[in-house]
Amino acid sequence: MGEKLLDIKDIHVEAEGNEILKGLNLKVNKGEVHVIMGPNGAGKSTLVNVIMGHPKYKITSGDIIFEDERINDLKTDERARKGIFLSFQSPEEVPGITVEGLLRGARTAITGKPIKLMAFRKELKEKLEVLQFDESYASRYLNVGFSGGEKKKNEIIQMMMLNPKLAILDETDSGLDVDAVKIVSKGVNKFKSNDNAIIIITHNSKILEDLRPDFVHIVLNGKVVKTGDASLVDEINNNGFGEFKEAALNS
């Protein structure tokens, strides 16, 4: 569709001596929404943590290219400043730091520019309204006392305010009820543009009803074994991953 943003080339990754990714390839262009699906233990979360630079995971061969730059050796904060964002499966509570304080500090760190406070607060209020948050949430300590759904929606607020080039949503819809999934989908759709890209890791196709992907990838045994359009989600819902497992073993 658009300009190439991310290119993962034949990546092999191990953790604690075990190889998890075994020659995985993935290309993402600006303006695209990619969904990665697969059973537990297939390597999905390892992939997103490797893109973000988690020190637990060691790249033994292959490359991660972001905007034509090899980023294998960059630290997590350096990747964030280049425009990569990862939402967490289980967001942590951070007493003493407010939602607004975190966002102001993160934006300053990423852009290197001072914050215009009134404009920032106006923008934050608008984003909170999209996710059906009262503006008082901005002054609460990060995730402290938040419900599971509020924590996940707060991740989307962070994404919308930091405006990354690549947003990775790792099971953001996990544990959400139907209404919360629709609200999260609305926020993601609001963020989506021709200048960014989104990777969604999910077990739940509900989030894809309001957010249609351009590409769906099946990951098994540490590799992408099948890529298709949104119809691939229906195939998985109807038949599971069984038919792809033989392909994974033979690849």
PDB file of C-alpha atoms in Angstrom:
ATOM      1  CA  MET A   1       0.000   0.000   0.000  1.00  0.00           C
ATOM      2  CA  GLY A   2       2.366   2.691   1.228  1.00  0.00           C
ATOM      3  CA  GLU A   3       6.028   3.246   1.948  1.00  0.00           C
ATOM      4  CA  LYS A   4       7.871   0.346   3.605  1.00  0.00           C
ATOM      5  CA  LEU A   5       8.109   0.784   7.375  1.00  0.00           C
ATOM      6  CA  LEU A   6       9.192  -2.536   8.923  1.00  0.00           C
ATOM      7  CA  ASP A   7      11.051  -5.433   7.331  1.00  0.00           C
ATOM      8  CA  ILE A   8      11.893  -8.485   9.429  1.00  0.00           C
ATOM      9  CA  LYS A   9      14.292 -10.713   7.525  1.00  0.00           C
ATOM     10  CA  ASP A  10      14.761 -14.393   8.410  1.00  0.00           C
ATOM     11  CA  ILE A  11      14.938 -13.660  12.144  1.00  0.00           C
ATOM     12  CA  HIS A  12      16.086 -16.345  14.571  1.00  0.00           C
ATOM     13  CA  VAL A  13      15.610 -15.647  18.280  1.00  0.00           C
ATOM     14  CA  GLU A  14      16.364 -17.571  21.448  1.00  0.00           C
ATOM     15  CA  ALA A  15      15.611 -17.087  25.133  1.00  0.00           C
ATOM     16  CA  GLU A  16      17.293 -19.002  27.958  1.00  0.00           C
ATOM     17  CA  GLY A  17      18.945 -21.270  25.402  1.00  0.00           C
ATOM     18  CA  ASN A  18      15.703 -22.181  23.594  1.00  0.00           C
ATOM     19  CA  GLU A  19      15.120 -21.132  19.987  1.00  0.00           C
ATOM     20  CA  ILE A  20      11.684 -19.547  19.682  1.00  0.00           C
ATOM     21  CA  LEU A  21      11.663 -17.747  16.335  1.00  0.00           C
ATOM     22  CA  LYS A  22      13.052 -19.888  13.546  1.00  0.00           C
ATOM     23  CA  GLY A  23      13.457 -17.819  10.414  1.00  0.00           C
ATOM     24  CA  LEU A  24      10.429 -15.538  10.639  1.00  0.00           C
ATOM     25  CA  ASN A  25       9.782 -12.961   7.908  1.00  0.00           C
ATOM     26  CA  LEU A  26       7.359 -10.034   7.994  1.00  0.00           C
ATOM     27  CA  LYS A  27       6.956  -6.831   5.971  1.00  0.00           C
ATOM     28  CA  VAL A  28       4.760  -3.917   7.032  1.00  0.00           C
ATOM     29  CA  ASN A  29       4.093  -0.757   5.009  1.00  0.00           C
ATOM     30  CA  LYS A  30       2.671   2.549   6.147  1.00  0.00           C
ATOM     31  CA  GLY A  31      -1.131   2.644   6.052  1.00  0.00           C
ATOM     32  CA  GLU A  32      -1.486  -1.075   6.779  1.00  0.00           C
ATOM     33  CA  VAL A  33      -3.090  -3.072   9.584  1.00  0.00           C
ATOM     34  CA  HIS A  34      -1.549  -6.499  10.185  1.00  0.00           C
ATOM     35  CA  VAL A  35      -2.975  -9.179  12.457  1.00  0.00           C
ATOM     36  CA  ILE A  36      -0.850 -11.994  13.865  1.00  0.00           C
ATOM     37  CA  MET A  37      -2.651 -15.085  15.129  1.00  0.00           C
ATOM     38  CA  GLY A  38      -1.554 -18.485  16.347  1.00  0.00           C
ATOM     39  CA  PRO A  39      -1.875 -20.843  19.313  1.00  0.00           C
ATOM     40  CA  ASN A  40      -0.112 -20.269  22.621  1.00  0.00           C
ATOM     41  CA  GLY A  41       3.633 -20.832  22.396  1.00  0.00           C
ATOM     42  CA  ALA A  42       3.810 -20.144  18.662  1.00  0.00           C
ATOM     43  CA  GLY A  43       6.122 -17.140  19.075  1.00  0.00           C
ATOM     44  CA  LYS A  44       3.729 -14.208  18.711  1.00  0.00           C
ATOM     45  CA  SER A  45       4.619 -12.352  21.898  1.00  0.00           C
ATOM     46  CA  THR A  46       8.298 -13.156  21.400  1.00  0.00           C
ATOM     47  CA  LEU A  47       8.097 -11.447  18.023  1.00  0.00           C
ATOM     48  CA  VAL A  48       6.661  -8.200  19.368  1.00  0.00           C
ATOM     49  CA  ASN A  49       9.101  -8.139  22.281  1.00  0.00           C
ATOM     50  CA  VAL A  50      11.997  -8.603  19.869  1.00  0.00           C
ATOM     51  CA  ILE A  51      10.747  -5.734  17.696  1.00  0.00           C
ATOM     52  CA  MET A  52      10.684  -3.579  20.852  1.00  0.00           C
ATOM     53  CA  GLY A  53      14.139  -4.712  21.998  1.00  0.00           C
ATOM     54  CA  HIS A  54      13.361  -6.719  25.153  1.00  0.00           C
ATOM     55  CA  PRO A  55      16.747  -7.774  26.588  1.00  0.00           C
ATOM     56  CA  LYS A  56      15.483 -11.272  27.481  1.00  0.00           C
ATOM     57  CA  TYR A  57      15.462 -12.253  23.818  1.00  0.00           C
ATOM     58  CA  LYS A  58      18.643 -12.751  21.774  1.00  0.00           C
ATOM     59  CA  ILE A  59      18.698 -12.412  17.998  1.00  0.00           C
ATOM     60  CA  THR A  60      21.041 -15.131  16.732  1.00  0.00           C
ATOM     61  CA  SER A  61      20.630 -14.299  13.040  1.00  0.00           C
ATOM     62  CA  GLY A  62      18.499 -12.152  10.735  1.00  0.00           C
ATOM     63  CA  ASP A  63      17.666  -8.456  10.788  1.00  0.00           C
ATOM     64  CA  ILE A  64      14.990  -6.020  11.883  1.00  0.00           C
ATOM     65  CA  ILE A  65      14.883  -3.071   9.490  1.00  0.00           C
ATOM     66  CA  PHE A  66      12.827  -0.036  10.499  1.00  0.00           C
ATOM     67  CA  GLU A  67      12.610   2.826   8.001  1.00  0.00           C
ATOM     68  CA  ASP A  68      15.634   1.420   6.139  1.00  0.00           C
ATOM     69  CA  GLU A  69      17.740   1.266   9.327  1.00  0.00           C
ATOM     70  CA  ARG A  70      18.934  -1.941  11.004  1.00  0.00           C
ATOM     71  CA  ILE A  71      17.782  -1.697  14.617  1.00  0.00           C
ATOM     72  CA  ASN A  72      18.908  -5.082  16.002  1.00  0.00           C
ATOM     73  CA  ASP A  73      21.245  -3.485  18.524  1.00  0.00           C
ATOM     74  CA  LEU A  74      19.163  -0.475  19.587  1.00  0.00           C
ATOM     75  CA  LYS A  75      17.844  -0.274  23.151  1.00  0.00           C
ATOM     76  CA  THR A  76      14.114  -0.147  23.847  1.00  0.00           C
ATOM     77  CA  ASP A  77      14.038   3.596  24.535  1.00  0.00           C
ATOM     78  CA  GLU A  78      15.923   4.280  21.300  1.00  0.00           C
ATOM     79  CA  ARG A  79      13.356   2.288  19.345  1.00  0.00           C
ATOM     80  CA  ALA A  80      10.542   4.182  21.066  1.00  0.00           C
ATOM     81  CA  ARG A  81      12.098   7.490  20.020  1.00  0.00           C
ATOM     82  CA  LYS A  82      12.199   6.235  16.437  1.00  0.00           C
ATOM     83  CA  GLY A  83       8.433   5.718  16.576  1.00  0.00           C
ATOM     84  CA  ILE A  84       7.734   2.154  17.766  1.00  0.00           C
ATOM     85  CA  PHE A  85       5.062   1.652  20.433  1.00  0.00           C
ATOM     86  CA  LEU A  86       4.051  -1.527  22.251  1.00  0.00           C
ATOM     87  CA  SER A  87       0.921  -1.920  24.378  1.00  0.00           C
ATOM     88  CA  PHE A  88       1.221  -4.496  27.132  1.00  0.00           C
ATOM     89  CA  GLN A  89      -0.900  -7.573  27.762  1.00  0.00           C
ATOM     90  CA  SER A  90      -0.917  -6.799  31.497  1.00  0.00           C
ATOM     91  CA  PRO A  91      -0.293  -3.071  32.138  1.00  0.00           C
ATOM     92  CA  GLU A  92       1.453  -2.367  35.445  1.00  0.00           C
ATOM     93  CA  GLU A  93       0.243  -0.044  38.182  1.00  0.00           C
ATOM     94  CA  VAL A  94       2.633   2.872  38.807  1.00  0.00           C
ATOM     95  CA  PRO A  95       1.845   4.742  42.042  1.00  0.00           C
ATOM     96  CA  GLY A  96       3.094   8.329  42.151  1.00  0.00           C
ATOM     97  CA  ILE A  97       2.982   8.963  38.388  1.00  0.00           C
ATOM     98  CA  THR A  98      -0.222  10.328  36.894  1.00  0.00           C
ATOM     99  CA  VAL A  99      -1.537   9.427  33.454  1.00  0.00           C
ATOM    100  CA  GLU A 100      -0.936  12.991  32.278  1.00  0.00           C
ATOM    101  CA  GLY A 101       2.530  13.078  33.834  1.00  0.00           C
ATOM    102  CA  LEU A 102       3.569   9.896  32.065  1.00  0.00           C
ATOM    103  CA  LEU A 103       2.288  11.116  28.721  1.00  0.00           C
ATOM    104  CA  ARG A 104       3.924  14.522  29.011  1.00  0.00           C
ATOM    105  CA  GLY A 105       7.249  12.969  29.962  1.00  0.00           C
ATOM    106  CA  ALA A 106       7.067  10.362  27.203  1.00  0.00           C
ATOM    107  CA  ARG A 107       6.171  12.889  24.521  1.00  0.00           C
ATOM    108  CA  THR A 108       9.005  15.208  25.588  1.00  0.00           C
ATOM    109  CA  ALA A 109      11.456  12.288  25.525  1.00  0.00           C
ATOM    110  CA  ILE A 110      10.329  11.184  22.067  1.00  0.00           C
ATOM    111  CA  THR A 111      10.049  14.580  20.360  1.00  0.00           C
ATOM    112  CA  GLY A 112      12.765  16.445  22.263  1.00  0.00           C
ATOM    113  CA  LYS A 113      10.485  19.486  22.257  1.00  0.00           C
ATOM    114  CA  PRO A 114       8.876  21.333  25.187  1.00  0.00           C
ATOM    115  CA  ILE A 115       5.187  20.737  25.847  1.00  0.00           C
ATOM    116  CA  LYS A 116       2.651  23.527  25.396  1.00  0.00           C
ATOM    117  CA  LEU A 117       0.565  22.664  28.426  1.00  0.00           C
ATOM    118  CA  MET A 118      -2.856  24.063  27.443  1.00  0.00           C
ATOM    119  CA  ALA A 119      -2.748  22.558  23.954  1.00  0.00           C
ATOM    120  CA  PHE A 120      -1.555  19.235  25.378  1.00  0.00           C
ATOM    121  CA  ARG A 121      -4.400  19.085  27.917  1.00  0.00           C
ATOM    122  CA  LYS A 122      -6.971  19.959  25.276  1.00  0.00           C
ATOM    123  CA  GLU A 123      -5.673  17.171  23.037  1.00  0.00           C
ATOM    124  CA  LEU A 124      -5.633  14.699  25.929  1.00  0.00           C
ATOM    125  CA  LYS A 125      -9.222  15.576  26.852  1.00  0.00           C
ATOM    126  CA  GLU A 126     -10.318  14.892  23.255  1.00  0.00           C
ATOM    127  CA  LYS A 127      -8.587  11.505  23.256  1.00  0.00           C
ATOM    128  CA  LEU A 128     -10.113  10.604  26.623  1.00  0.00           C
ATOM    129  CA  GLU A 129     -13.574  11.347  25.244  1.00  0.00           C
ATOM    130  CA  VAL A 130     -13.013   8.950  22.327  1.00  0.00           C
ATOM    131  CA  LEU A 131     -12.292   6.157  24.827  1.00  0.00           C
ATOM    132  CA  GLN A 132     -15.205   7.279  27.043  1.00  0.00           C
ATOM    133  CA  PHE A 133     -12.907   8.283  29.900  1.00  0.00           C
ATOM    134  CA  ASP A 134     -13.784  11.168  32.188  1.00  0.00           C
ATOM    135  CA  GLU A 135     -11.052  13.832  32.073  1.00  0.00           C
ATOM    136  CA  SER A 136     -10.386  13.200  35.783  1.00  0.00           C
ATOM    137  CA  TYR A 137      -8.548  10.008  34.750  1.00  0.00           C
ATOM    138  CA  ALA A 138      -5.660  12.179  33.576  1.00  0.00           C
ATOM    139  CA  SER A 139      -4.862  13.118  37.177  1.00  0.00           C
ATOM    140  CA  ARG A 140      -5.039   9.569  38.555  1.00  0.00           C
ATOM    141  CA  TYR A 141      -1.949   7.480  39.211  1.00  0.00           C
ATOM    142  CA  LEU A 142      -1.160   5.264  36.254  1.00  0.00           C
ATOM    143  CA  ASN A 143      -3.440   2.202  36.306  1.00  0.00           C
ATOM    144  CA  VAL A 144      -3.811   2.344  40.112  1.00  0.00           C
ATOM    145  CA  GLY A 145      -7.340   1.192  40.928  1.00  0.00           C
ATOM    146  CA  PHE A 146      -8.177   0.874  37.232  1.00  0.00           C
ATOM    147  CA  SER A 147     -10.316  -2.049  36.113  1.00  0.00           C
ATOM    148  CA  GLY A 148      -8.854  -4.449  33.564  1.00  0.00           C
ATOM    149  CA  GLY A 149     -10.778  -2.710  30.791  1.00  0.00           C
ATOM    150  CA  GLU A 150      -9.649   0.733  31.938  1.00  0.00           C
ATOM    151  CA  LYS A 151      -6.018  -0.387  31.907  1.00  0.00           C
ATOM    152  CA  LYS A 152      -6.341  -1.633  28.332  1.00  0.00           C
ATOM    153  CA  LYS A 153      -8.109   1.542  27.197  1.00  0.00           C
ATOM    154  CA  ASN A 154      -5.382   3.571  28.890  1.00  0.00           C
ATOM    155  CA  GLU A 155      -2.846   1.822  26.644  1.00  0.00           C
ATOM    156  CA  ILE A 156      -4.790   3.063  23.631  1.00  0.00           C
ATOM    157  CA  ILE A 157      -4.784   6.601  25.067  1.00  0.00           C
ATOM    158  CA  GLN A 158      -0.998   6.385  25.276  1.00  0.00           C
ATOM    159  CA  MET A 159      -0.799   5.235  21.663  1.00  0.00           C
ATOM    160  CA  MET A 160      -3.055   8.034  20.455  1.00  0.00           C
ATOM    161  CA  MET A 161      -1.148  10.725  22.381  1.00  0.00           C
ATOM    162  CA  LEU A 162       2.354   9.522  21.460  1.00  0.00           C
ATOM    163  CA  ASN A 163       1.362   9.000  17.796  1.00  0.00           C
ATOM    164  CA  PRO A 164       3.981   6.360  16.884  1.00  0.00           C
ATOM    165  CA  LYS A 165       4.841   5.326  13.350  1.00  0.00           C
ATOM    166  CA  LEU A 166       4.333   1.657  14.279  1.00  0.00           C
ATOM    167  CA  ALA A 167       1.862   0.632  16.991  1.00  0.00           C
ATOM    168  CA  ILE A 168       1.986  -2.964  18.248  1.00  0.00           C
ATOM    169  CA  LEU A 169      -1.047  -4.092  20.243  1.00  0.00           C
ATOM    170  CA  ASP A 170      -0.281  -7.314  22.113  1.00  0.00           C
ATOM    171  CA  GLU A 171      -3.643  -8.842  23.061  1.00  0.00           C
ATOM    172  CA  THR A 172      -5.063  -5.440  23.982  1.00  0.00           C
ATOM    173  CA  ASP A 173      -8.540  -6.952  23.652  1.00  0.00           C
ATOM    174  CA  SER A 174      -7.837  -9.788  26.101  1.00  0.00           C
ATOM    175  CA  GLY A 175     -10.380  -9.916  28.917  1.00  0.00           C
ATOM    176  CA  LEU A 176     -12.520  -7.086  27.555  1.00  0.00           C
ATOM    177  CA  ASP A 177     -16.285  -7.320  27.262  1.00  0.00           C
ATOM    178  CA  VAL A 178     -18.036  -6.625  23.962  1.00  0.00           C
ATOM    179  CA  ASP A 179     -18.667  -2.950  24.689  1.00  0.00           C
ATOM    180  CA  ALA A 180     -15.061  -2.329  25.770  1.00  0.00           C
ATOM    181  CA  VAL A 181     -13.758  -4.040  22.614  1.00  0.00           C
ATOM    182  CA  LYS A 182     -15.860  -1.686  20.504  1.00  0.00           C
ATOM    183  CA  ILE A 183     -14.499   1.344  22.371  1.00  0.00           C
ATOM    184  CA  VAL A 184     -10.912   0.140  21.926  1.00  0.00           C
ATOM    185  CA  SER A 185     -11.578  -0.507  18.226  1.00  0.00           C
ATOM    186  CA  LYS A 186     -12.887   3.048  17.881  1.00  0.00           C
ATOM    187  CA  GLY A 187      -9.676   4.416  19.372  1.00  0.00           C
ATOM    188  CA  VAL A 188      -7.506   2.298  17.087  1.00  0.00           C
ATOM    189  CA  ASN A 189      -9.515   3.387  14.045  1.00  0.00           C
ATOM    190  CA  LYS A 190      -9.115   7.012  15.132  1.00  0.00           C
ATOM    191  CA  PHE A 191      -5.349   6.534  15.298  1.00  0.00           C
ATOM    192  CA  LYS A 192      -4.974   4.653  11.999  1.00  0.00           C
ATOM    193  CA  SER A 193      -3.703   6.715   9.061  1.00  0.00           C
ATOM    194  CA  ASN A 194      -1.664   6.513   5.865  1.00  0.00           C
ATOM    195  CA  ASP A 195       1.401   7.639   7.831  1.00  0.00           C
ATOM    196  CA  ASN A 196       1.465   4.834  10.392  1.00  0.00           C
ATOM    197  CA  ALA A 197       0.979   1.080  10.662  1.00  0.00           C
ATOM    198  CA  ILE A 198      -0.546  -1.266  13.233  1.00  0.00           C
ATOM    199  CA  ILE A 199       0.309  -4.823  14.242  1.00  0.00           C
ATOM    200  CA  ILE A 200      -2.344  -6.587  16.342  1.00  0.00           C
ATOM    201  CA  ILE A 201      -1.697  -9.801  18.248  1.00  0.00           C
ATOM    202  CA  THR A 202      -5.011 -11.389  19.160  1.00  0.00           C
ATOM    203  CA  HIS A 203      -6.837 -14.603  20.002  1.00  0.00           C
ATOM    204  CA  ASN A 204     -10.184 -12.843  19.793  1.00  0.00           C
ATOM    205  CA  SER A 205     -11.648 -11.937  16.424  1.00  0.00           C
ATOM    206  CA  LYS A 206     -14.172  -9.566  18.042  1.00  0.00           C
ATOM    207  CA  ILE A 207     -11.777  -6.624  17.747  1.00  0.00           C
ATOM    208  CA  LEU A 208     -11.493  -7.320  14.012  1.00  0.00           C
ATOM    209  CA  GLU A 209     -15.210  -6.864  13.386  1.00  0.00           C
ATOM    210  CA  ASP A 210     -14.801  -3.072  13.574  1.00  0.00           C
ATOM    211  CA  LEU A 211     -11.156  -2.981  12.539  1.00  0.00           C
ATOM    212  CA  ARG A 212     -10.647  -4.843   9.294  1.00  0.00           C
ATOM    213  CA  PRO A 213      -7.016  -5.886   8.708  1.00  0.00           C
ATOM    214  CA  ASP A 214      -5.166  -5.678   5.420  1.00  0.00           C
ATOM    215  CA  PHE A 215      -3.147  -8.805   6.194  1.00  0.00           C
ATOM    216  CA  VAL A 216      -3.538 -11.749   8.569  1.00  0.00           C
ATOM    217  CA  HIS A 217      -0.506 -13.877   9.411  1.00  0.00           C
ATOM    218  CA  ILE A 218      -0.544 -17.297  11.060  1.00  0.00           C
ATOM    219  CA  VAL A 219       2.494 -17.966  13.247  1.00  0.00           C
ATOM    220  CA  LEU A 220       3.338 -21.544  14.185  1.00  0.00           C
ATOM    221  CA  ASN A 221       6.596 -23.098  15.352  1.00  0.00           C
ATOM    222  CA  GLY A 222       8.348 -19.717  15.239  1.00  0.00           C
ATOM    223  CA  LYS A 223       7.523 -18.916  11.602  1.00  0.00           C
ATOM    224  CA  VAL A 224       4.830 -17.246   9.523  1.00  0.00           C
ATOM    225  CA  VAL A 225       3.247 -20.239   7.805  1.00  0.00           C
ATOM    226  CA  LYS A 226       0.315 -18.502   6.130  1.00  0.00           C
ATOM    227  CA  THR A 227      -0.563 -14.944   5.092  1.00  0.00           C
ATOM    228  CA  GLY A 228      -3.923 -13.854   3.741  1.00  0.00           C
ATOM    229  CA  ASP A 229      -6.576 -11.180   3.883  1.00  0.00           C
ATOM    230  CA  ALA A 230      -9.310 -10.726   6.490  1.00  0.00           C
ATOM    231  CA  SER A 231     -11.094 -13.871   5.295  1.00  0.00           C
ATOM    232  CA  LEU A 232      -8.321 -15.896   6.918  1.00  0.00           C
ATOM    233  CA  VAL A 233      -9.752 -14.916  10.318  1.00  0.00           C
ATOM    234  CA  ASP A 234     -13.052 -16.591   9.431  1.00  0.00           C
ATOM    235  CA  GLU A 235     -11.179 -19.688   8.309  1.00  0.00           C
ATOM    236  CA  ILE A 236      -9.419 -19.890  11.677  1.00  0.00           C
ATOM    237  CA  ASN A 237     -12.663 -19.335  13.581  1.00  0.00           C
ATOM    238  CA  ASN A 238     -14.302 -22.177  11.671  1.00  0.00           C
ATOM    239  CA  ASN A 239     -11.434 -24.687  11.505  1.00  0.00           C
ATOM    240  CA  GLY A 240      -8.831 -23.683  14.090  1.00  0.00           C
ATOM    241  CA  PHE A 241      -5.098 -23.923  13.440  1.00  0.00           C
ATOM    242  CA  GLY A 242      -4.991 -27.649  12.747  1.00  0.00           C
ATOM    243  CA  GLU A 243      -4.603 -27.413   8.977  1.00  0.00           C
ATOM    244  CA  PHE A 244      -1.628 -25.071   9.357  1.00  0.00           C
ATOM    245  CA  LYS A 245       0.328 -27.234  11.796  1.00  0.00           C
ATOM    246  CA  GLU A 246       1.513 -29.697   9.153  1.00  0.00           C
ATOM    247  CA  ALA A 247       2.747 -26.790   7.045  1.00  0.00           C
ATOM    248  CA  ALA A 248       4.651 -25.486  10.075  1.00  0.00           C
ATOM    249  CA  LEU A 249       6.339 -28.841  10.681  1.00  0.00           C
ATOM    250  CA  ASN A 250       7.336 -29.192   7.025  1.00  0.00           C
ATOM    251  CA  SER A 251       8.555 -25.611   6.543  1.00  0.00           C
TER     252      SER A 251
END
